[in-house]
Coordinates of C-alpha atoms in Angstrom, one line a residue:
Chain A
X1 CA 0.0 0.0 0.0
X2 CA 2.8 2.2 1.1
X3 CA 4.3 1.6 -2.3
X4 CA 1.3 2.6 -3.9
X5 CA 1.1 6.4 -1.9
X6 CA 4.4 6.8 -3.2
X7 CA 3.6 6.1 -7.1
X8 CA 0.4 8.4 -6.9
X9 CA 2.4 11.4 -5.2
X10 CA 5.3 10.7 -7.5
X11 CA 2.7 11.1 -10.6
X12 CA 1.3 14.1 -9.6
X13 CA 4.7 15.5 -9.0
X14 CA 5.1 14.7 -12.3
X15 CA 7.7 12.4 -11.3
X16 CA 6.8 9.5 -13.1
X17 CA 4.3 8.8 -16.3
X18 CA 1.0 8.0 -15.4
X19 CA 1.2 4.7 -17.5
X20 CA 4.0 4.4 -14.9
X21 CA 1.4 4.6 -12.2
X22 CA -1.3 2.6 -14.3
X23 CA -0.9 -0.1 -12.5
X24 CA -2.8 1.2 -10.0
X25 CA -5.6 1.3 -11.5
X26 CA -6.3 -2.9 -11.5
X27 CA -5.2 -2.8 -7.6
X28 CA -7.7 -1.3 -5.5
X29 CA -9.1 1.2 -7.6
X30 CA -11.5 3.0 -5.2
X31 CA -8.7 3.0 -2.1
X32 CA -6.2 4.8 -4.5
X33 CA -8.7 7.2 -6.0
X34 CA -9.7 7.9 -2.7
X35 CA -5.9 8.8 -2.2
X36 CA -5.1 10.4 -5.2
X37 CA -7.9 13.0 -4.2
X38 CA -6.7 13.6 -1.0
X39 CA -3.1 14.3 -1.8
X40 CA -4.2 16.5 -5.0
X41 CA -6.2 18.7 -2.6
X42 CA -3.0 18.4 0.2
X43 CA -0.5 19.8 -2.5
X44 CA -3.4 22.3 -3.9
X45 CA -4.0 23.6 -0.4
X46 CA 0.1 23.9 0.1
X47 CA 0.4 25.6 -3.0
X48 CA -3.0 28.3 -2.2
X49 CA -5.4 26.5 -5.1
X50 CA -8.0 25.5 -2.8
X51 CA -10.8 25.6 -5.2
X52 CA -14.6 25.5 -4.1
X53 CA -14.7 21.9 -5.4
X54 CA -12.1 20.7 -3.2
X55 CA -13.6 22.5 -0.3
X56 CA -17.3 20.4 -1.0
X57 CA -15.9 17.6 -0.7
X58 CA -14.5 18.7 2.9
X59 CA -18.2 18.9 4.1
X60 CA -18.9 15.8 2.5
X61 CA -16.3 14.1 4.6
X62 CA -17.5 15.6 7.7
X63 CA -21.1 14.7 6.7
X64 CA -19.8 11.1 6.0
X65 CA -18.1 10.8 9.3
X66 CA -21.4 11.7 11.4
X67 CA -22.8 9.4 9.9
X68 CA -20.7 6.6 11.0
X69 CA -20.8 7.9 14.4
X70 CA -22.6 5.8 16.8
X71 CA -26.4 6.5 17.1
X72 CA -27.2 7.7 20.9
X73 CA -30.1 6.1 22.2
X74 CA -32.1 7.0 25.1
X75 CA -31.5 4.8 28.2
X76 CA -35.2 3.8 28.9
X77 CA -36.2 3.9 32.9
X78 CA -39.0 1.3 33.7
X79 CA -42.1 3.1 34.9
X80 CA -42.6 4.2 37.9
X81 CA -46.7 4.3 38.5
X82 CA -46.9 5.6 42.5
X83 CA -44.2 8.0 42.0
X84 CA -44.0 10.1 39.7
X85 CA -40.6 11.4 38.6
X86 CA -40.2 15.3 38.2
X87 CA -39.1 16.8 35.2
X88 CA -36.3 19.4 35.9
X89 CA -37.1 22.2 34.7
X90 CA -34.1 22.8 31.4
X91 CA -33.3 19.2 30.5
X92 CA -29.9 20.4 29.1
X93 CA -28.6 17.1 27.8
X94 CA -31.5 17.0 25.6
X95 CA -30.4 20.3 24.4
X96 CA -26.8 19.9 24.1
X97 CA -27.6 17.1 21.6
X98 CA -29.0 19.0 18.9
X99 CA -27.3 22.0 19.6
X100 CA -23.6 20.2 19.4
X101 CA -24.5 18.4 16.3
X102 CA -25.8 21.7 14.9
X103 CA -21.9 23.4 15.8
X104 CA -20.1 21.0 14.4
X105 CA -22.5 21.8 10.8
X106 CA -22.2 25.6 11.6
X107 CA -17.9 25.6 12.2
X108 CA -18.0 23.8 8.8
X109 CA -20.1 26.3 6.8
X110 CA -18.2 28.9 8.7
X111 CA -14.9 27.7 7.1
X112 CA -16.4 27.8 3.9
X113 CA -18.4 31.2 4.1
X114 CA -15.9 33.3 5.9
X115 CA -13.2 31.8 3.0
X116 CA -15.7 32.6 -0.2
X117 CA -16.8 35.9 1.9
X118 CA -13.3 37.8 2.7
X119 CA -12.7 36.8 -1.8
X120 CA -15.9 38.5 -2.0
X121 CA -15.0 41.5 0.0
X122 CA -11.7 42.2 -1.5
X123 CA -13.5 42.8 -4.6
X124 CA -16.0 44.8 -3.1
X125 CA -13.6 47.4 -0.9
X126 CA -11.6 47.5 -3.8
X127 CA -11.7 51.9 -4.5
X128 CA -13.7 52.6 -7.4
X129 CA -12.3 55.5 -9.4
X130 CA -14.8 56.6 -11.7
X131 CA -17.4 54.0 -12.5
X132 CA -19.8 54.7 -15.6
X133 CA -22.3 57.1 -16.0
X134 CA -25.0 55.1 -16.7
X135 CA -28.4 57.4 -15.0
X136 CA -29.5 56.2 -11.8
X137 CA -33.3 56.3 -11.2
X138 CA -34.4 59.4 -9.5
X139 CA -37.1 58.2 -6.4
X140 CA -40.4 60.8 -6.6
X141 CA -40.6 60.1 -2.7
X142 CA -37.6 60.4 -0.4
X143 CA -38.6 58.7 2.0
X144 CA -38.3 55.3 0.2
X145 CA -35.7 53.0 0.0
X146 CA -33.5 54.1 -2.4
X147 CA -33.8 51.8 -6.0
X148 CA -30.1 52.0 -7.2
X149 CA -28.0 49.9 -9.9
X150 CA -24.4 50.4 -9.4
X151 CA -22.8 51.5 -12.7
X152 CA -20.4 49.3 -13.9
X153 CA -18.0 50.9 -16.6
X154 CA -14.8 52.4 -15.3
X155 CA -13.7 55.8 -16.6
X156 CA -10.3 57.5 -15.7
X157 CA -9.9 58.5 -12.4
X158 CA -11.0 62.1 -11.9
X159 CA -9.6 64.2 -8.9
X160 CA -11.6 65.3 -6.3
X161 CA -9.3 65.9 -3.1
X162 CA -9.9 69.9 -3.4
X163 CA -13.6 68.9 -3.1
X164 CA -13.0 66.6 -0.6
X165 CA -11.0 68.6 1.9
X166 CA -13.8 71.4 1.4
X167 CA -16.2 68.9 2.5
X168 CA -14.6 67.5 5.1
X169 CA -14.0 71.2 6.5
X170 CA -17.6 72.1 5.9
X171 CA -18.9 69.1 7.4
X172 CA -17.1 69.6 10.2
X173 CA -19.7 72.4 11.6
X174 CA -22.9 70.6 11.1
X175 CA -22.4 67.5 13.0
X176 CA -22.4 66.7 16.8
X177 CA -19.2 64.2 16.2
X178 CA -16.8 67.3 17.6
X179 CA -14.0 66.7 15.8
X180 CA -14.1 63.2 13.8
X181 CA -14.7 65.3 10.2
X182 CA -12.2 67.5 10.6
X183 CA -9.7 64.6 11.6
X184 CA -11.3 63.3 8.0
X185 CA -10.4 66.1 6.8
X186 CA -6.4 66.1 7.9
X187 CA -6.5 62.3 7.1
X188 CA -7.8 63.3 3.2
X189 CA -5.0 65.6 3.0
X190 CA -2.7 63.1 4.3
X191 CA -2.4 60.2 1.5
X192 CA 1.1 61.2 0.0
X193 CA -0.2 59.2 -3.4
X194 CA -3.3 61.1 -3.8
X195 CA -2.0 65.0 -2.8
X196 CA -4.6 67.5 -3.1
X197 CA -4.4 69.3 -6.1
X198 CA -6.7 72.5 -5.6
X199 CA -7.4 72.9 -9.0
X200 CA -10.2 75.8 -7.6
X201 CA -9.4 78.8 -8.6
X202 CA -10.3 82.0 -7.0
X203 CA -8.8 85.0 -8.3
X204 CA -10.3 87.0 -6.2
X205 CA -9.3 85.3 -2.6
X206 CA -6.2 83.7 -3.6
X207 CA -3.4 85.8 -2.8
X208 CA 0.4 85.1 -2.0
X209 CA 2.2 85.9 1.5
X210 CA 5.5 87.6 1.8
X211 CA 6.0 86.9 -1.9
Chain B
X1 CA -45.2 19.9 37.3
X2 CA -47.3 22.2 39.2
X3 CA -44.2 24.4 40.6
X4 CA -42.2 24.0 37.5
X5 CA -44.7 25.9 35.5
X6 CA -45.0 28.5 38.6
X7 CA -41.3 28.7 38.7
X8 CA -41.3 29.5 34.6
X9 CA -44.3 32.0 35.0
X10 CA -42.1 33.6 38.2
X11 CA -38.6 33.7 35.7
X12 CA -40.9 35.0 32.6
X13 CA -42.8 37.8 35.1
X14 CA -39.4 38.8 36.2
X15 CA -37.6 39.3 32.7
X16 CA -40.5 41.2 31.4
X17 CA -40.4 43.6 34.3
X18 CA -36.9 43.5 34.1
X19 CA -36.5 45.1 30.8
X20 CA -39.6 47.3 30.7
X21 CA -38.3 48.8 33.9
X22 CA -35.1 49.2 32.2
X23 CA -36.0 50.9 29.1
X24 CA -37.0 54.7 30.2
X25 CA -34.1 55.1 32.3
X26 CA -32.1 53.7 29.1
X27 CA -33.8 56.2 26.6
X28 CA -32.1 59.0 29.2
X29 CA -29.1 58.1 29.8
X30 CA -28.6 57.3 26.2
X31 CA -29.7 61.6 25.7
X32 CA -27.6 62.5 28.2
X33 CA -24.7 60.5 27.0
X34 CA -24.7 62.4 23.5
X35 CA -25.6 65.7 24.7
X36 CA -22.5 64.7 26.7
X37 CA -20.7 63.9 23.6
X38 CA -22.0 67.5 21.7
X39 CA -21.0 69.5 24.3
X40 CA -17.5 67.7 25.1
X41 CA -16.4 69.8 22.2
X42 CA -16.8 72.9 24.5
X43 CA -15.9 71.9 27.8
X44 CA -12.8 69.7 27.6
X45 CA -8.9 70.2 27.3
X46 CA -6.9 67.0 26.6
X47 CA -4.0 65.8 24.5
X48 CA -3.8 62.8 22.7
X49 CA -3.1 60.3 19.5
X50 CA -5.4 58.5 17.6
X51 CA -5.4 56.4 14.4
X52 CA -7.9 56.8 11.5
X53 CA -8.5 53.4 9.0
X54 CA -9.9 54.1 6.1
X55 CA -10.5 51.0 3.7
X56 CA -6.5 50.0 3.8
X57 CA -5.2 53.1 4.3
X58 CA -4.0 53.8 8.6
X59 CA -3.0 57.5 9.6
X60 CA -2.1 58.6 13.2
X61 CA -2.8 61.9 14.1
X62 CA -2.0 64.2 17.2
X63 CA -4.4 66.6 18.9
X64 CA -4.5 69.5 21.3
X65 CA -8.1 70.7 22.2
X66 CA -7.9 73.5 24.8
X67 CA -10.9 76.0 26.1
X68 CA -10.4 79.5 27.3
X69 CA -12.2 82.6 27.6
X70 CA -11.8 83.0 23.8
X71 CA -13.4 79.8 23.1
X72 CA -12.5 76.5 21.6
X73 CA -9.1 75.9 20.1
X74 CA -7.8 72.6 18.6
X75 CA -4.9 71.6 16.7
X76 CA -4.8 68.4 14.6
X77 CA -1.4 67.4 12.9
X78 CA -0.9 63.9 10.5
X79 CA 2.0 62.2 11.8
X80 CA 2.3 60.1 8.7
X81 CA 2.1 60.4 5.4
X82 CA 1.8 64.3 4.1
X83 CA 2.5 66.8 6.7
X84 CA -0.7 68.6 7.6
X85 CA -1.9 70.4 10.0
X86 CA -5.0 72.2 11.1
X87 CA -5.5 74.7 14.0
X88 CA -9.3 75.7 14.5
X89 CA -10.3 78.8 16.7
X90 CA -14.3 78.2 17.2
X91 CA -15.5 78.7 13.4
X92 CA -12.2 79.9 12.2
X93 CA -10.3 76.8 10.8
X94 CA -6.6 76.9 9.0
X95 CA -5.4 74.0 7.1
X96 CA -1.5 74.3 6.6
X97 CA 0.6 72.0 3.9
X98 CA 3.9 72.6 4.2
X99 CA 5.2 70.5 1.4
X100 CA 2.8 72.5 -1.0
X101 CA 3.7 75.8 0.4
X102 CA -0.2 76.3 1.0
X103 CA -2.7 77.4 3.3
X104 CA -6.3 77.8 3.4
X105 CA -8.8 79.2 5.4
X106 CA -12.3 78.9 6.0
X107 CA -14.6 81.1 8.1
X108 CA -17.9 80.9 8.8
X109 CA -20.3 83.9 9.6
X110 CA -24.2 83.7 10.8
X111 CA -25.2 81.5 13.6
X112 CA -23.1 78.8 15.0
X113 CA -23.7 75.1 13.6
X114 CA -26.1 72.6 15.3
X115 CA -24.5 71.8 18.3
X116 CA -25.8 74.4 19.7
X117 CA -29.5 72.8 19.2
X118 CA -29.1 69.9 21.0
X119 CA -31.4 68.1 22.8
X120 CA -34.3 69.4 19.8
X121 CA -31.6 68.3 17.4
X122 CA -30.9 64.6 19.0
X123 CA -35.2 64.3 18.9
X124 CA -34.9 65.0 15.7
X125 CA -32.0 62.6 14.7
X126 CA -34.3 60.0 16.3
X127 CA -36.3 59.9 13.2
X128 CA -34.1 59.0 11.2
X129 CA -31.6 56.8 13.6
X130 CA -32.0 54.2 16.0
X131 CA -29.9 55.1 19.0
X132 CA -28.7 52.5 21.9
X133 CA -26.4 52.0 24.6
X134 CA -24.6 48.9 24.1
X135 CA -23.2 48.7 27.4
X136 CA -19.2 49.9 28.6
X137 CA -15.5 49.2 26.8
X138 CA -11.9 50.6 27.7
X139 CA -10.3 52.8 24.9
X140 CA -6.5 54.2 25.1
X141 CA -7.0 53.0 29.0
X142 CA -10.2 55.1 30.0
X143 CA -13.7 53.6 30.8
X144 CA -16.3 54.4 27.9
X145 CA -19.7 54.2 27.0
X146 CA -21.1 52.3 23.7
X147 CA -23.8 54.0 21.8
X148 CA -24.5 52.0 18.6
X149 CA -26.5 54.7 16.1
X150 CA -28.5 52.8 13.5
X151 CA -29.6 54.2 10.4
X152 CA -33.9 54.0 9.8
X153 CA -33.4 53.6 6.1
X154 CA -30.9 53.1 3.8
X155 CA -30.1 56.8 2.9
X156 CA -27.3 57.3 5.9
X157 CA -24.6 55.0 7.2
X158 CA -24.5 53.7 11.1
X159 CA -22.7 54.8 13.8
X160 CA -21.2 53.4 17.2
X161 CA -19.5 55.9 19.5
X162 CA -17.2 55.1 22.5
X163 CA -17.5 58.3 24.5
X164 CA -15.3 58.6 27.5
X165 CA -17.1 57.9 31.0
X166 CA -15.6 61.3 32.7
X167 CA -15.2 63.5 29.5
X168 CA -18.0 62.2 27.3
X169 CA -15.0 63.2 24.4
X170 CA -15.5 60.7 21.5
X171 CA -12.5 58.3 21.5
X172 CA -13.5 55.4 19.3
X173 CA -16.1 56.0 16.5
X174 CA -16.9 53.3 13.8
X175 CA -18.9 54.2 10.9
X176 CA -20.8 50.8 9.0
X177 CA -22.1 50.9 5.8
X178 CA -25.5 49.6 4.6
X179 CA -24.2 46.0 5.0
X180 CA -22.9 46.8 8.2
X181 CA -19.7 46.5 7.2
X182 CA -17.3 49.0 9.3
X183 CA -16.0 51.7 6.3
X184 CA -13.8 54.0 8.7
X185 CA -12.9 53.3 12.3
X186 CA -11.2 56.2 14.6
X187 CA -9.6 55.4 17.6
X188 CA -7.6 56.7 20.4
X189 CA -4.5 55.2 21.5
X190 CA -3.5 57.8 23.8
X191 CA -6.0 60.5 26.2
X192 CA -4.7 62.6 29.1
X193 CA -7.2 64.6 30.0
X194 CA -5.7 68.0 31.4
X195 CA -6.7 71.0 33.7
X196 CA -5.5 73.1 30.4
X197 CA -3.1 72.5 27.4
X198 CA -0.4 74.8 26.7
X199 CA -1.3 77.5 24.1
X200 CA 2.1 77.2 22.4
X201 CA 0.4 74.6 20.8
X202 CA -2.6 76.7 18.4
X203 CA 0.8 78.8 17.4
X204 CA 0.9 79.1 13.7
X205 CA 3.9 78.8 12.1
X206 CA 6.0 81.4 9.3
X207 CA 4.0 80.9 6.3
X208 CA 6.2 83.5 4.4
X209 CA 5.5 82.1 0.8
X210 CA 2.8 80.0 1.5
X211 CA -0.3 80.6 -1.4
X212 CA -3.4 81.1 1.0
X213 CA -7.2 80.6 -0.6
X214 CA -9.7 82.0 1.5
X215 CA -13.0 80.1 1.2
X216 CA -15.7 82.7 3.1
X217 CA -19.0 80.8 4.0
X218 CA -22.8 82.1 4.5
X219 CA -25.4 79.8 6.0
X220 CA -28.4 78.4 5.3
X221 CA -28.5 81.4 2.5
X222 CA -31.2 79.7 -0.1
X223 CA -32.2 83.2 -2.2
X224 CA -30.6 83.5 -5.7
X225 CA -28.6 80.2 -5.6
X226 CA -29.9 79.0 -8.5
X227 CA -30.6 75.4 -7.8
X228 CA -32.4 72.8 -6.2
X229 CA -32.7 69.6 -4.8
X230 CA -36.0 68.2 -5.6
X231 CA -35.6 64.6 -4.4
X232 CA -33.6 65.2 -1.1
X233 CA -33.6 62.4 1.4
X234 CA -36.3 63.1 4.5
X235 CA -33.6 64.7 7.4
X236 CA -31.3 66.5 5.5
X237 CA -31.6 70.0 6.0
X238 CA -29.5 73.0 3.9
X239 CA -27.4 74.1 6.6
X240 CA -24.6 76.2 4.1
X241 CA -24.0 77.5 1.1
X242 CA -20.8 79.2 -0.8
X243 CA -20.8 80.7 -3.8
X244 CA -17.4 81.4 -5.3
X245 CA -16.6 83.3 -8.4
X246 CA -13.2 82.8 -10.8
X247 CA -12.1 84.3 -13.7
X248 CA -13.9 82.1 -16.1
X249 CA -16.4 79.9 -14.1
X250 CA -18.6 80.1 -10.8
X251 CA -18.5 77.7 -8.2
X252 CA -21.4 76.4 -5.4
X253 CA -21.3 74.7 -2.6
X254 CA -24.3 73.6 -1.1
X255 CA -24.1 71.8 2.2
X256 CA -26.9 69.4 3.4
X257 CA -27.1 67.4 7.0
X258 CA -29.1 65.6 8.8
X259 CA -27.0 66.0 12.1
X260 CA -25.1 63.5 11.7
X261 CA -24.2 62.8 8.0
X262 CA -23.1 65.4 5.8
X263 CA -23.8 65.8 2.0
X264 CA -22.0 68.9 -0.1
X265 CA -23.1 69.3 -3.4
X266 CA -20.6 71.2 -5.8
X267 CA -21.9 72.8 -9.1
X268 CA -19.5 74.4 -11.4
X269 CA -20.4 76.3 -14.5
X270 CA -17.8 77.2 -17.3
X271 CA -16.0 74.6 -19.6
X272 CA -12.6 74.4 -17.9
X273 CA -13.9 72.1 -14.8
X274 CA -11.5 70.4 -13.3
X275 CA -13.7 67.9 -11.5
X276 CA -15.5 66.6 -14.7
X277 CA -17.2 63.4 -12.4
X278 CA -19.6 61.3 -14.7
X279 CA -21.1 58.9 -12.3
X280 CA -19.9 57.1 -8.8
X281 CA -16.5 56.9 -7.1
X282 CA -15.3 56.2 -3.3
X283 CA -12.9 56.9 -1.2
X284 CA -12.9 55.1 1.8
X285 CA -16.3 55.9 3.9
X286 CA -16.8 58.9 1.3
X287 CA -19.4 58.1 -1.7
X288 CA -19.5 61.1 -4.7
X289 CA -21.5 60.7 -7.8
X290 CA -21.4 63.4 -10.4
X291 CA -22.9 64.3 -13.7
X292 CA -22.8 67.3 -16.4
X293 CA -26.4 69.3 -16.7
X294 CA -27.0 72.2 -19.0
X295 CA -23.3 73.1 -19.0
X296 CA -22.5 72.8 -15.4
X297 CA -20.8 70.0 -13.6
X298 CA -22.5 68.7 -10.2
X299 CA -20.6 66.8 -8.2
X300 CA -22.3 65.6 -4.6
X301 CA -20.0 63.6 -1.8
X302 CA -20.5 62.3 1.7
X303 CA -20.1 60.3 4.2
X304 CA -23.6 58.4 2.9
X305 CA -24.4 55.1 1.0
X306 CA -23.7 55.5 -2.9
X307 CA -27.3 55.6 -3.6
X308 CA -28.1 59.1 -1.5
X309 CA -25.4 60.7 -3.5
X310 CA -26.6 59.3 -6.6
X311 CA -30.2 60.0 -6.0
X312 CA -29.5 63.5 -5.0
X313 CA -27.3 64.2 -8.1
X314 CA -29.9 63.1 -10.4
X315 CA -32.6 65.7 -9.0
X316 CA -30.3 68.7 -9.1
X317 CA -32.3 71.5 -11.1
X318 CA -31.6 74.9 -11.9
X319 CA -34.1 77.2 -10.4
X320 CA -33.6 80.4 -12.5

């Protein structure tokens, strides 16, 4: 058997030719698929291609094992007809039961979700330049939730930082957050790769000092 | 069976008076708490460091805030990234950028902005936010208060506020997104609350050189600005308005909040725009959405969900 783990790793290390490792195949076909699959996902994992497919089967294999777990059966007492037993009031093995088979399912779909979610978020905190200018629909009453299709074509970036920092300031005054926009405001200022440009002009403000 | 169900009434009776006895006390402590929080801004002198994320981007920043017979003085300075520096006197606020040689700053006249209007202004903020004490945390080694601040529809972000115990200053503040997904987080590492803070520290420096742009503000002026909002989310009142004029175009600012979030719309008129914004971008917590209307550029930005931006954009009209 040991013989054989070494032929299927040294086939998908490309070590060998798989008619090399055919004779595997008339052995104990199921055994060393079973083992081929495993170390494919081992040397995917090790080298960060855990695909969705691979991670499936993980649940499966959990599933599969529950499965083969001894069934718990209830210990039956023989009745008791003059007296009567009383029922406490939280029967908490009845309710670890359920709820330990139910954690065991939920750290599973856990792995999975929190794995396919943080992809997801990448994509979705990734900052958006300028995205389209497809027309949103305008809601006739503002008080409804607001009906919005994000735009999806990208357009160059366009600056905004002068705006931005005027906002910030502004903002500032109108809220009862003290100082959190204006520490928006130094923070805008403060990303070296995207300097404010104030591109505003104001000939009739803008003046130099001791120049 | 008989005191088992007795004994669950009893338990069920108890929790029931429990947290109905509990809530009106709650509702006032949670007023008092951000009154607190409104009014810190006037009443406190400390000196610390706190760290601002923003998507993947973390800045550290040191402040001064000092009170005197003058009124309220604050200094903010960026430890990393581009030196920066603002020193506000009450309304009076001046941004310096040393490696730019510039300086702006911004004054504004009229009344003073809505802190003042607190509690009317927090009753009104309940109409559109949801806001509860969460229970207490430790920030930069101080005992705090958790308000979490949730938005009633999906025109404003949520809030959660640690507010120190002693100060009610805010020293933690994370701001979620529709999904709840936390889009800017600002915390303190560092508070020493003082008796008073040296003055030394509201100094501003030589700016011999320096380029200064003056941006003068008037409030809640709505006559002759020339446009309008006509799909503005419920809340959001006009609270300023700036009108600037260049050598070749004409510039307005139009500032909208609800107490809480703020919303500037910028229109620009004249060809040479250098903000020319067809449709959304983001930076960090801050949505914009802009478009081009009979020759003028609207851009409108905040700290708000992508759709109140866009919505508002789309009903900009001219008035005149």
């Amino acid at each position: 058997m040991n013989e054989d783990k070494e032929k299927i790793s040294a086939w998908l290390d490309d070590a060998i030719e798989y008619n090399e490792a055919g004779s595997l195949e008339s052995e104990q076909d199921e055994r060393a698929f079973a083992t081929t699959t495993r170390y494919q996902m081992i040397g995917d994992a090790l080298r960060g291609k855990v695909t969705e497919a691979s991670m499936i089967d993980i649940s499966a294999s959990v599933r599969e094992a529950i499965s083969r777990e001894p069934e718990i059966v209830p210990v039956t007492r023989p009745a008791r007809p003059i007296q009567r037993e009383a029922k406490p009031l939280f029967d908490f093995g009845s309710w670890l039961r359920p709820v330990g088979g139910l954690a065991v399912a939920a750290t599973v779909a856990m792995v999975m979700v929190v794995t396919l979610t943080d992809k997801q978020t990448a994509t979705d905190n990734a900052v958006v330049a300028n995205v389209g200018q497809q027309p949103v629909q305008a809601l006739p009453v503002n008080n409804t939730a607001p009906v919005y299709a994000r735009p999806g074509v990208a357009m160059p970036a366009v600056n905004l930082n002068s705006y931005v920092t005027e906002h910030s300031e502004y903002a500032a005054q109108d809220t009862i957050q003290g100082m959190m926009p204006y520490a928006r405001s130094v923070s805008y200022g403060s990303e070296k790769n995207t300097a404010l440009k104030n591109t505003t002009k104001d000939s009739q403000t803008e003046k130099n000092l001791g120049k | 069976m008989k005191i088992a169900r007795q004994m669950r009434i009893g338990v069920t009776a108890f929790l029931t008076f429990a947290i109905l006895s509990h809530l009106p006390a709650y509702a006032g402590n949670v007023s008092e708490i951000v009154s607190g929080m409104s009014a810190a801004d006037k009443h406190s002198n400390y000196i610390g460091t706190f760290v601002l994320r923003k998507s993947d981007k973390m800045m550290t920043m040191h402040v001064v805030h000092g009170v005197d017979d003058r009124g309220v003085w604050e200094s903010m300075e960026s430890l990393n990234g581009e030196a920066r520096k603002i020193v506000r006197h009450n309304n009076e606020v001046i941004s310096i950028y040393p490696d730019r040689n510039l300086v702006t700053v911004s004054k504004m006249g009229g009344k003073p902005g809505l802190h003042p209007t607190l509690p009317e202004n927090l009753e009104k903020l309940a109409n559109y936010y949801t806001i509860n004490q969460l229970g207490d945390d430790r920030i930069a080694g101080r005992e705090t208060s958790v308000l979490n601040v949730q938005p009633k529809d999906a025109y404003r972000y949520g809030y959660k506020y640690w507010l120190d115990n002693e100060t009610h200053v805010l020293l933690k503040c994370d701001l979620l997104d529709e999904n709840g997904e936390i889009v800017e987080q600002m915390m303190y590492t560092s508070f020493n609350n003082q008796s008073e803070v040296p003055q030394s520290a509201f100094n501003i420096p030589d700016l011999s050189g320096f380029t200064s742009q003056s941006l003068d503000r008037n409030r809640g002026k709505q006559a002759n600005i020339g446009w309008r909002a006509t799909n503005m989310p419920q809340g959001f009142m006009l609270t300023q308005s700036t009108i600037r004029s260049g050598e070749d175009n004409e510039s307005l600012h139009l500032m909208y909040s609800d107490g809480l979030a703020s919303v500037s719309v910028f229109i620009e008129t004249g060809e040479d725009s250098p903000h020319r914004l067809v449709g959304a971008s983001r930076m960090g917590a801050l949505n914009a959405f802009g478009k081009q209307l009979n020759g003028a550029q609207i851009t409108v930005m905040g700290e708000v969900p992508e759709a109140t931006v866009a919505t508002i954009a789309e009903s900009m009209e001219r008035t005149q």
